[in-house]
mmCIF file with all atom_site columns, N, CA and C and ligand atoms in Angstrom:
data_model
loop_
_atom_site.group_PDB
_atom_site.id
_atom_site.type_symbol
_atom_site.label_atom_id
_atom_site.label_alt_id
_atom_site.label_comp_id
_atom_site.label_asym_id
_atom_site.label_entity_id
_atom_site.label_seq_id
_atom_site.pdbx_PDB_ins_code
_atom_site.Cartn_x
_atom_site.Cartn_y
_atom_site.Cartn_z
_atom_site.occupancy
_atom_site.B_iso_or_equiv
_atom_site.pdbx_formal_charge
_atom_site.auth_seq_id
_atom_site.auth_comp_id
_atom_site.auth_asym_id
_atom_site.auth_atom_id
_atom_site.pdbx_PDB_model_num
ATOM   1   N  N   . MET W 1 1  ? -4.501  9.870   2.511   1.00 60.00 ? 1   MET W N   1
ATOM   2   C  CA  . MET W 1 1  ? -3.995  8.353   3.085   1.00 60.00 ? 1   MET W CA  1
ATOM   3   C  C   . MET W 1 1  ? -3.476  8.319   3.777   1.00 60.00 ? 1   MET W C   1
ATOM   4   N  N   . PRO W 1 2  ? -2.772  7.840   4.651   1.00 90.00 ? 2   PRO W N   1
ATOM   5   C  CA  . PRO W 1 2  ? -1.452  7.747   5.835   1.00 90.00 ? 2   PRO W CA  1
ATOM   6   C  C   . PRO W 1 2  ? -0.721  6.985   5.425   1.00 90.00 ? 2   PRO W C   1
ATOM   7   N  N   . VAL W 1 3  ? -0.580  6.501   4.344   1.00 96.00 ? 3   VAL W N   1
ATOM   8   C  CA  . VAL W 1 3  ? 0.439   5.896   2.845   1.00 96.00 ? 3   VAL W CA  1
ATOM   9   C  C   . VAL W 1 3  ? 0.250   6.180   1.799   1.00 96.00 ? 3   VAL W C   1
ATOM   10  N  N   . THR W 1 4  ? 1.218   6.499   0.676   1.00 96.00 ? 4   THR W N   1
ATOM   11  C  CA  . THR W 1 4  ? 1.039   6.641   -0.470  1.00 96.00 ? 4   THR W CA  1
ATOM   12  C  C   . THR W 1 4  ? 1.770   5.443   -0.850  1.00 96.00 ? 4   THR W C   1
ATOM   13  N  N   . ILE W 1 5  ? 1.224   5.344   -1.959  1.00 98.00 ? 5   ILE W N   1
ATOM   14  C  CA  . ILE W 1 5  ? 1.770   3.955   -2.956  1.00 98.00 ? 5   ILE W CA  1
ATOM   15  C  C   . ILE W 1 5  ? 1.988   4.650   -4.764  1.00 98.00 ? 5   ILE W C   1
ATOM   16  N  N   . ASP W 1 6  ? 3.342   3.916   -4.655  1.00 98.00 ? 6   ASP W N   1
ATOM   17  C  CA  . ASP W 1 6  ? 3.726   4.410   -6.313  1.00 98.00 ? 6   ASP W CA  1
ATOM   18  C  C   . ASP W 1 6  ? 3.261   3.948   -7.096  1.00 98.00 ? 6   ASP W C   1
ATOM   19  N  N   . ARG W 1 7  ? 1.935   3.706   -8.105  1.00 97.00 ? 7   ARG W N   1
ATOM   20  C  CA  . ARG W 1 7  ? 1.629   2.777   -9.101  1.00 97.00 ? 7   ARG W CA  1
ATOM   21  C  C   . ARG W 1 7  ? 2.814   2.432   -10.221 1.00 97.00 ? 7   ARG W C   1
ATOM   22  N  N   . GLU W 1 8  ? 4.123   3.046   -10.227 1.00 98.00 ? 8   GLU W N   1
ATOM   23  C  CA  . GLU W 1 8  ? 4.823   3.262   -11.069 1.00 98.00 ? 8   GLU W CA  1
ATOM   24  C  C   . GLU W 1 8  ? 5.258   2.110   -10.503 1.00 98.00 ? 8   GLU W C   1
ATOM   25  N  N   . LEU W 1 9  ? 5.583   1.969   -9.695  1.00 98.00 ? 9   LEU W N   1
ATOM   26  C  CA  . LEU W 1 9  ? 6.765   0.927   -8.803  1.00 98.00 ? 9   LEU W CA  1
ATOM   27  C  C   . LEU W 1 9  ? 6.059   -0.161  -8.307  1.00 98.00 ? 9   LEU W C   1
ATOM   28  N  N   . CYS W 1 10 ? 4.411   0.172   -8.027  1.00 98.00 ? 10  CYS W N   1
ATOM   29  C  CA  . CYS W 1 10 ? 3.805   -1.744  -7.845  1.00 98.00 ? 10  CYS W CA  1
ATOM   30  C  C   . CYS W 1 10 ? 3.847   -2.636  -8.735  1.00 98.00 ? 10  CYS W C   1
ATOM   31  N  N   . VAL W 1 11 ? 3.961   -3.778  -8.441  1.00 98.00 ? 11  VAL W N   1
ATOM   32  C  CA  . VAL W 1 11 ? 4.389   -5.278  -9.134  1.00 98.00 ? 11  VAL W CA  1
ATOM   33  C  C   . VAL W 1 11 ? 3.336   -5.843  -9.088  1.00 98.00 ? 11  VAL W C   1
ATOM   34  N  N   . GLY W 1 12 ? 2.062   -5.374  -8.127  1.00 98.00 ? 12  GLY W N   1
ATOM   35  C  CA  . GLY W 1 12 ? 1.011   -6.156  -7.538  1.00 98.00 ? 12  GLY W CA  1
ATOM   36  C  C   . GLY W 1 12 ? 1.786   -7.504  -7.195  1.00 98.00 ? 12  GLY W C   1
ATOM   37  N  N   . CYS W 1 13 ? 2.823   -7.238  -6.618  1.00 98.00 ? 13  CYS W N   1
ATOM   38  C  CA  . CYS W 1 13 ? 3.044   -8.730  -5.644  1.00 98.00 ? 13  CYS W CA  1
ATOM   39  C  C   . CYS W 1 13 ? 1.664   -9.276  -4.831  1.00 98.00 ? 13  CYS W C   1
ATOM   40  N  N   . GLY W 1 14 ? 1.002   -8.231  -3.770  1.00 98.00 ? 14  GLY W N   1
ATOM   41  C  CA  . GLY W 1 14 ? 0.019   -9.021  -3.189  1.00 98.00 ? 14  GLY W CA  1
ATOM   42  C  C   . GLY W 1 14 ? 1.283   -8.919  -1.527  1.00 98.00 ? 14  GLY W C   1
ATOM   43  N  N   . ALA W 1 15 ? 2.252   -8.109  -2.123  1.00 98.00 ? 15  ALA W N   1
ATOM   44  C  CA  . ALA W 1 15 ? 2.376   -8.726  0.176   1.00 98.00 ? 15  ALA W CA  1
ATOM   45  C  C   . ALA W 1 15 ? 2.708   -8.641  1.234   1.00 98.00 ? 15  ALA W C   1
ATOM   46  N  N   . CYS W 1 16 ? 2.132   -7.174  0.416   1.00 98.00 ? 16  CYS W N   1
ATOM   47  C  CA  . CYS W 1 16 ? 1.450   -6.168  1.491   1.00 98.00 ? 16  CYS W CA  1
ATOM   48  C  C   . CYS W 1 16 ? 0.299   -5.793  1.899   1.00 98.00 ? 16  CYS W C   1
ATOM   49  N  N   . VAL W 1 17 ? -0.120  -6.691  0.667   1.00 98.00 ? 17  VAL W N   1
ATOM   50  C  CA  . VAL W 1 17 ? -2.308  -6.979  0.837   1.00 98.00 ? 17  VAL W CA  1
ATOM   51  C  C   . VAL W 1 17 ? -2.256  -8.268  2.320   1.00 98.00 ? 17  VAL W C   1
ATOM   52  N  N   . ALA W 1 18 ? -1.196  -9.206  2.021   1.00 98.00 ? 18  ALA W N   1
ATOM   53  C  CA  . ALA W 1 18 ? -0.825  -10.035 2.866   1.00 98.00 ? 18  ALA W CA  1
ATOM   54  C  C   . ALA W 1 18 ? -0.045  -9.649  4.505   1.00 98.00 ? 18  ALA W C   1
ATOM   55  N  N   . THR W 1 19 ? 0.122   -8.838  4.540   1.00 98.00 ? 19  THR W N   1
ATOM   56  C  CA  . THR W 1 19 ? 0.767   -8.064  5.967   1.00 98.00 ? 19  THR W CA  1
ATOM   57  C  C   . THR W 1 19 ? -0.246  -7.663  6.331   1.00 98.00 ? 19  THR W C   1
ATOM   58  N  N   . CYS W 1 20 ? -0.401  -6.623  5.400   1.00 98.00 ? 20  CYS W N   1
ATOM   59  C  CA  . CYS W 1 20 ? -1.598  -5.723  6.098   1.00 98.00 ? 20  CYS W CA  1
ATOM   60  C  C   . CYS W 1 20 ? -2.485  -6.328  6.977   1.00 98.00 ? 20  CYS W C   1
ATOM   61  N  N   . PRO W 1 21 ? -2.565  -5.601  8.987   1.00 98.00 ? 21  PRO W N   1
ATOM   62  C  CA  . PRO W 1 21 ? -2.877  -5.911  10.292  1.00 98.00 ? 21  PRO W CA  1
ATOM   63  C  C   . PRO W 1 21 ? -4.677  -5.660  9.667   1.00 98.00 ? 21  PRO W C   1
ATOM   64  N  N   . ALA W 1 22 ? -4.836  -4.799  9.553   1.00 98.00 ? 22  ALA W N   1
ATOM   65  C  CA  . ALA W 1 22 ? -5.896  -3.720  9.364   1.00 98.00 ? 22  ALA W CA  1
ATOM   66  C  C   . ALA W 1 22 ? -6.971  -4.827  7.887   1.00 98.00 ? 22  ALA W C   1
ATOM   67  N  N   . GLY W 1 23 ? -6.669  -4.889  6.956   1.00 98.00 ? 23  GLY W N   1
ATOM   68  C  CA  . GLY W 1 23 ? -7.160  -4.915  5.811   1.00 98.00 ? 23  GLY W CA  1
ATOM   69  C  C   . GLY W 1 23 ? -7.558  -3.916  4.886   1.00 98.00 ? 23  GLY W C   1
ATOM   70  N  N   . ALA W 1 24 ? -6.066  -3.143  5.168   1.00 98.00 ? 24  ALA W N   1
ATOM   71  C  CA  . ALA W 1 24 ? -6.764  -1.635  4.603   1.00 98.00 ? 24  ALA W CA  1
ATOM   72  C  C   . ALA W 1 24 ? -6.114  -1.959  3.257   1.00 98.00 ? 24  ALA W C   1
ATOM   73  N  N   . LEU W 1 25 ? -5.899  -3.092  2.390   1.00 98.00 ? 25  LEU W N   1
ATOM   74  C  CA  . LEU W 1 25 ? -4.935  -2.913  1.090   1.00 98.00 ? 25  LEU W CA  1
ATOM   75  C  C   . LEU W 1 25 ? -5.818  -3.297  0.088   1.00 98.00 ? 25  LEU W C   1
ATOM   76  N  N   . GLU W 1 26 ? -5.901  -3.333  -0.759  1.00 98.00 ? 26  GLU W N   1
ATOM   77  C  CA  . GLU W 1 26 ? -6.596  -4.376  -1.565  1.00 98.00 ? 26  GLU W CA  1
ATOM   78  C  C   . GLU W 1 26 ? -5.568  -4.436  -2.956  1.00 98.00 ? 26  GLU W C   1
ATOM   79  N  N   . LEU W 1 27 ? -5.269  -5.362  -3.907  1.00 98.00 ? 27  LEU W N   1
ATOM   80  C  CA  . LEU W 1 27 ? -5.045  -4.875  -5.696  1.00 98.00 ? 27  LEU W CA  1
ATOM   81  C  C   . LEU W 1 27 ? -6.427  -4.050  -6.282  1.00 98.00 ? 27  LEU W C   1
ATOM   82  N  N   . ASP W 1 28 ? -6.284  -3.484  -7.426  1.00 98.00 ? 28  ASP W N   1
ATOM   83  C  CA  . ASP W 1 28 ? -7.152  -2.742  -7.866  1.00 98.00 ? 28  ASP W CA  1
ATOM   84  C  C   . ASP W 1 28 ? -7.262  -3.474  -9.452  1.00 98.00 ? 28  ASP W C   1
ATOM   85  N  N   . ASP W 1 29 ? -8.432  -3.343  -9.820  1.00 98.00 ? 29  ASP W N   1
ATOM   86  C  CA  . ASP W 1 29 ? -8.331  -3.515  -11.239 1.00 98.00 ? 29  ASP W CA  1
ATOM   87  C  C   . ASP W 1 29 ? -7.190  -3.674  -12.521 1.00 98.00 ? 29  ASP W C   1
ATOM   88  N  N   . GLU W 1 30 ? -6.207  -3.008  -11.904 1.00 98.00 ? 30  GLU W N   1
ATOM   89  C  CA  . GLU W 1 30 ? -5.295  -2.531  -12.737 1.00 98.00 ? 30  GLU W CA  1
ATOM   90  C  C   . GLU W 1 30 ? -4.246  -3.470  -11.523 1.00 98.00 ? 30  GLU W C   1
ATOM   91  N  N   . GLY W 1 31 ? -4.071  -4.507  -11.358 1.00 98.00 ? 31  GLY W N   1
ATOM   92  C  CA  . GLY W 1 31 ? -3.191  -5.120  -10.386 1.00 98.00 ? 31  GLY W CA  1
ATOM   93  C  C   . GLY W 1 31 ? -2.426  -4.027  -9.700  1.00 98.00 ? 31  GLY W C   1
ATOM   94  N  N   . LYS W 1 32 ? -2.253  -2.710  -9.074  1.00 98.00 ? 32  LYS W N   1
ATOM   95  C  CA  . LYS W 1 32 ? -1.836  -1.983  -7.823  1.00 98.00 ? 32  LYS W CA  1
ATOM   96  C  C   . LYS W 1 32 ? -2.628  -2.152  -6.593  1.00 98.00 ? 32  LYS W C   1
ATOM   97  N  N   . SER W 1 33 ? -1.515  -1.772  -5.754  1.00 98.00 ? 33  SER W N   1
ATOM   98  C  CA  . SER W 1 33 ? -2.002  -1.578  -4.002  1.00 98.00 ? 33  SER W CA  1
ATOM   99  C  C   . SER W 1 33 ? -2.893  -0.423  -4.494  1.00 98.00 ? 33  SER W C   1
ATOM   100 N  N   . VAL W 1 34 ? -3.974  -0.456  -3.599  1.00 97.00 ? 34  VAL W N   1
ATOM   101 C  CA  . VAL W 1 34 ? -4.370  0.875   -2.816  1.00 97.00 ? 34  VAL W CA  1
ATOM   102 C  C   . VAL W 1 34 ? -4.546  0.724   -1.902  1.00 97.00 ? 34  VAL W C   1
ATOM   103 N  N   . CYS W 1 35 ? -4.854  1.740   -0.727  1.00 97.00 ? 35  CYS W N   1
ATOM   104 C  CA  . CYS W 1 35 ? -5.509  1.955   0.708   1.00 97.00 ? 35  CYS W CA  1
ATOM   105 C  C   . CYS W 1 35 ? -6.249  2.761   0.706   1.00 97.00 ? 35  CYS W C   1
ATOM   106 N  N   . ASN W 1 36 ? -7.479  1.539   2.016   1.00 96.00 ? 36  ASN W N   1
ATOM   107 C  CA  . ASN W 1 36 ? -8.382  2.288   1.947   1.00 96.00 ? 36  ASN W CA  1
ATOM   108 C  C   . ASN W 1 36 ? -8.150  2.760   3.260   1.00 96.00 ? 36  ASN W C   1
ATOM   109 N  N   . GLU W 1 37 ? -7.973  4.756   3.568   1.00 94.00 ? 37  GLU W N   1
ATOM   110 C  CA  . GLU W 1 37 ? -7.988  5.573   4.419   1.00 94.00 ? 37  GLU W CA  1
ATOM   111 C  C   . GLU W 1 37 ? -8.707  5.335   5.595   1.00 94.00 ? 37  GLU W C   1
ATOM   112 N  N   . ASP W 1 38 ? -10.057 4.863   5.466   1.00 95.00 ? 38  ASP W N   1
ATOM   113 C  CA  . ASP W 1 38 ? -10.666 4.778   6.488   1.00 95.00 ? 38  ASP W CA  1
ATOM   114 C  C   . ASP W 1 38 ? -10.395 4.072   7.512   1.00 95.00 ? 38  ASP W C   1
ATOM   115 N  N   . VAL W 1 39 ? -9.646  2.846   7.378   1.00 96.00 ? 39  VAL W N   1
ATOM   116 C  CA  . VAL W 1 39 ? -9.104  1.781   7.117   1.00 96.00 ? 39  VAL W CA  1
ATOM   117 C  C   . VAL W 1 39 ? -7.574  1.645   8.374   1.00 96.00 ? 39  VAL W C   1
ATOM   118 N  N   . CYS W 1 40 ? -6.764  2.062   7.169   1.00 97.00 ? 40  CYS W N   1
ATOM   119 C  CA  . CYS W 1 40 ? -5.512  2.082   7.499   1.00 97.00 ? 40  CYS W CA  1
ATOM   120 C  C   . CYS W 1 40 ? -5.407  2.924   9.224   1.00 97.00 ? 40  CYS W C   1
ATOM   121 N  N   . ILE W 1 41 ? -4.289  2.046   10.208  1.00 96.00 ? 41  ILE W N   1
ATOM   122 C  CA  . ILE W 1 41 ? -4.129  2.596   11.292  1.00 96.00 ? 41  ILE W CA  1
ATOM   123 C  C   . ILE W 1 41 ? -2.014  3.143   10.934  1.00 96.00 ? 41  ILE W C   1
ATOM   124 N  N   . THR W 1 42 ? -1.749  2.797   10.019  1.00 96.00 ? 42  THR W N   1
ATOM   125 C  CA  . THR W 1 42 ? -0.960  4.062   9.950   1.00 96.00 ? 42  THR W CA  1
ATOM   126 C  C   . THR W 1 42 ? 0.713   2.628   10.540  1.00 96.00 ? 42  THR W C   1
ATOM   127 N  N   . CYS W 1 43 ? 0.303   1.877   10.683  1.00 97.00 ? 43  CYS W N   1
ATOM   128 C  CA  . CYS W 1 43 ? 1.576   0.722   11.440  1.00 97.00 ? 43  CYS W CA  1
ATOM   129 C  C   . CYS W 1 43 ? 2.053   0.729   10.256  1.00 97.00 ? 43  CYS W C   1
ATOM   130 N  N   . LEU W 1 44 ? 2.680   0.826   9.437   1.00 97.00 ? 44  LEU W N   1
ATOM   131 C  CA  . LEU W 1 44 ? 4.001   0.898   8.513   1.00 97.00 ? 44  LEU W CA  1
ATOM   132 C  C   . LEU W 1 44 ? 4.330   -0.476  7.982   1.00 97.00 ? 44  LEU W C   1
ATOM   133 N  N   . ALA W 1 45 ? 3.505   -1.062  7.909   1.00 98.00 ? 45  ALA W N   1
ATOM   134 C  CA  . ALA W 1 45 ? 3.995   -3.377  7.694   1.00 98.00 ? 45  ALA W CA  1
ATOM   135 C  C   . ALA W 1 45 ? 3.964   -3.446  6.396   1.00 98.00 ? 45  ALA W C   1
ATOM   136 N  N   . CYS W 1 46 ? 3.181   -2.389  6.113   1.00 98.00 ? 46  CYS W N   1
ATOM   137 C  CA  . CYS W 1 46 ? 3.502   -2.638  3.827   1.00 98.00 ? 46  CYS W CA  1
ATOM   138 C  C   . CYS W 1 46 ? 4.656   -1.613  3.667   1.00 98.00 ? 46  CYS W C   1
ATOM   139 N  N   . THR W 1 47 ? 5.195   -0.486  4.597   1.00 98.00 ? 47  THR W N   1
ATOM   140 C  CA  . THR W 1 47 ? 6.472   -0.155  3.847   1.00 98.00 ? 47  THR W CA  1
ATOM   141 C  C   . THR W 1 47 ? 7.642   -1.075  3.517   1.00 98.00 ? 47  THR W C   1
ATOM   142 N  N   . SER W 1 48 ? 7.662   -1.583  5.169   1.00 97.00 ? 48  SER W N   1
ATOM   143 C  CA  . SER W 1 48 ? 8.998   -2.824  4.780   1.00 97.00 ? 48  SER W CA  1
ATOM   144 C  C   . SER W 1 48 ? 8.656   -4.114  3.956   1.00 97.00 ? 48  SER W C   1
ATOM   145 N  N   . ALA W 1 49 ? 7.461   -4.615  3.819   1.00 98.00 ? 49  ALA W N   1
ATOM   146 C  CA  . ALA W 1 49 ? 6.665   -5.779  3.236   1.00 98.00 ? 49  ALA W CA  1
ATOM   147 C  C   . ALA W 1 49 ? 7.301   -5.677  1.811   1.00 98.00 ? 49  ALA W C   1
ATOM   148 N  N   . CYS W 1 50 ? 7.014   -4.507  1.275   1.00 98.00 ? 50  CYS W N   1
ATOM   149 C  CA  . CYS W 1 50 ? 7.075   -4.584  0.067   1.00 98.00 ? 50  CYS W CA  1
ATOM   150 C  C   . CYS W 1 50 ? 8.588   -4.335  -0.923  1.00 98.00 ? 50  CYS W C   1
ATOM   151 N  N   . PRO W 1 51 ? 8.104   -5.940  -1.694  1.00 98.00 ? 51  PRO W N   1
ATOM   152 C  CA  . PRO W 1 51 ? 10.017  -5.911  -2.617  1.00 98.00 ? 51  PRO W CA  1
ATOM   153 C  C   . PRO W 1 51 ? 10.674  -4.311  -3.294  1.00 98.00 ? 51  PRO W C   1
ATOM   154 N  N   . VAL W 1 52 ? 9.874   -3.791  -3.954  1.00 98.00 ? 52  VAL W N   1
ATOM   155 C  CA  . VAL W 1 52 ? 10.529  -3.196  -4.953  1.00 98.00 ? 52  VAL W CA  1
ATOM   156 C  C   . VAL W 1 52 ? 10.639  -1.476  -3.620  1.00 98.00 ? 52  VAL W C   1
ATOM   157 N  N   . GLU W 1 53 ? 9.862   -1.386  -2.442  1.00 98.00 ? 53  GLU W N   1
ATOM   158 C  CA  . GLU W 1 53 ? 9.843   0.327   -2.290  1.00 98.00 ? 53  GLU W CA  1
ATOM   159 C  C   . GLU W 1 53 ? 8.648   0.867   -2.710  1.00 98.00 ? 53  GLU W C   1
ATOM   160 N  N   . ALA W 1 54 ? 7.639   0.727   -3.160  1.00 98.00 ? 54  ALA W N   1
ATOM   161 C  CA  . ALA W 1 54 ? 6.252   1.241   -4.237  1.00 98.00 ? 54  ALA W CA  1
ATOM   162 C  C   . ALA W 1 54 ? 5.694   1.966   -2.631  1.00 98.00 ? 54  ALA W C   1
ATOM   163 N  N   . ILE W 1 55 ? 5.937   1.696   -1.271  1.00 98.00 ? 55  ILE W N   1
ATOM   164 C  CA  . ILE W 1 55 ? 5.065   2.392   -0.229  1.00 98.00 ? 55  ILE W CA  1
ATOM   165 C  C   . ILE W 1 55 ? 5.905   3.070   1.003   1.00 98.00 ? 55  ILE W C   1
ATOM   166 N  N   . SER W 1 56 ? 5.304   4.070   0.886   1.00 97.00 ? 56  SER W N   1
ATOM   167 C  CA  . SER W 1 56 ? 5.540   5.089   1.723   1.00 97.00 ? 56  SER W CA  1
ATOM   168 C  C   . SER W 1 56 ? 4.744   5.583   2.865   1.00 97.00 ? 56  SER W C   1
ATOM   169 N  N   . GLU W 1 57 ? 5.428   6.376   3.995   1.00 94.00 ? 57  GLU W N   1
ATOM   170 C  CA  . GLU W 1 57 ? 4.641   6.962   4.404   1.00 94.00 ? 57  GLU W CA  1
ATOM   171 C  C   . GLU W 1 57 ? 4.469   8.655   4.287   1.00 94.00 ? 57  GLU W C   1
ATOM   172 N  N   . LYS W 1 58 ? 2.731   8.640   3.741   1.00 87.00 ? 58  LYS W N   1
ATOM   173 C  CA  . LYS W 1 58 ? 3.007   10.039  3.345   1.00 87.00 ? 58  LYS W CA  1
ATOM   174 C  C   . LYS W 1 58 ? 3.149   10.805  4.137   1.00 87.00 ? 58  LYS W C   1
ATOM   175 N  N   . GLU W 1 59 ? 3.813   12.347  3.475   1.00 76.00 ? 59  GLU W N   1
ATOM   176 C  CA  . GLU W 1 59 ? 4.375   12.883  3.571   1.00 76.00 ? 59  GLU W CA  1
ATOM   177 C  C   . GLU W 1 59 ? 3.391   13.906  5.079   1.00 76.00 ? 59  GLU W C   1
HETATM 178 S  S1  . SF4 A 2 .  ? 0.325   0.734   7.479   1.00 83.46 ? 101 SF4 A S1  1
HETATM 179 FE FE1 . SF4 A 2 .  ? -0.166  -0.971  8.478   1.00 83.46 ? 101 SF4 A FE1 1
HETATM 180 S  S2  . SF4 A 2 .  ? -2.827  -0.611  8.263   1.00 83.46 ? 101 SF4 A S2  1
HETATM 181 FE FE2 . SF4 A 2 .  ? -1.778  0.976   7.110   1.00 83.46 ? 101 SF4 A FE2 1
HETATM 182 S  S3  . SF4 A 2 .  ? -1.914  0.147   4.704   1.00 83.46 ? 101 SF4 A S3  1
HETATM 183 FE FE3 . SF4 A 2 .  ? 0.066   -0.456  5.361   1.00 83.46 ? 101 SF4 A FE3 1
HETATM 184 S  S4  . SF4 A 2 .  ? 0.129   -2.390  6.627   1.00 83.46 ? 101 SF4 A S4  1
HETATM 185 FE FE4 . SF4 A 2 .  ? -1.793  -1.620  6.185   1.00 83.46 ? 101 SF4 A FE4 1
HETATM 186 S  S1  . SF4 A 2 .  ? 4.063   -5.303  -1.738  1.00 83.46 ? 102 SF4 A S1  1
HETATM 187 FE FE1 . SF4 A 2 .  ? 4.942   -3.488  -3.291  1.00 83.46 ? 102 SF4 A FE1 1
HETATM 188 S  S2  . SF4 A 2 .  ? 4.939   -4.206  -5.651  1.00 83.46 ? 102 SF4 A S2  1
HETATM 189 FE FE2 . SF4 A 2 .  ? 3.086   -5.869  -3.890  1.00 83.46 ? 102 SF4 A FE2 1
HETATM 190 S  S3  . SF4 A 2 .  ? 1.177   -5.363  -4.054  1.00 83.46 ? 102 SF4 A S3  1
HETATM 191 FE FE3 . SF4 A 2 .  ? 2.216   -3.507  -2.496  1.00 83.46 ? 102 SF4 A FE3 1
HETATM 192 S  S4  . SF4 A 2 .  ? 2.536   -2.281  -3.243  1.00 83.46 ? 102 SF4 A S4  1
HETATM 193 FE FE4 . SF4 A 2 .  ? 2.921   -3.928  -5.047  1.00 83.46 ? 102 SF4 A FE4 1
#
């Protein structure tokens, strides 16, 4: 997927979900953000929206 989300760092605040223009992010059953790689357009808006820097561009 275009972005990697560190599940240990994610606190489930939902900021990334609200920021994503493509609707690619959602919180899973454990309250952790997950990215739908088929929808993500790699705009990277979520990486700067996350307060704990849990999201990074996939290498
Ligand atoms: S990179 Fe952009 S499109 Fe992809 S999950 Fe983050 S905010 Fe959404
Ligand atoms: S903004 Fe960061 S901490 Fe908040 S739900 Fe998204 S990945 Fe998790």
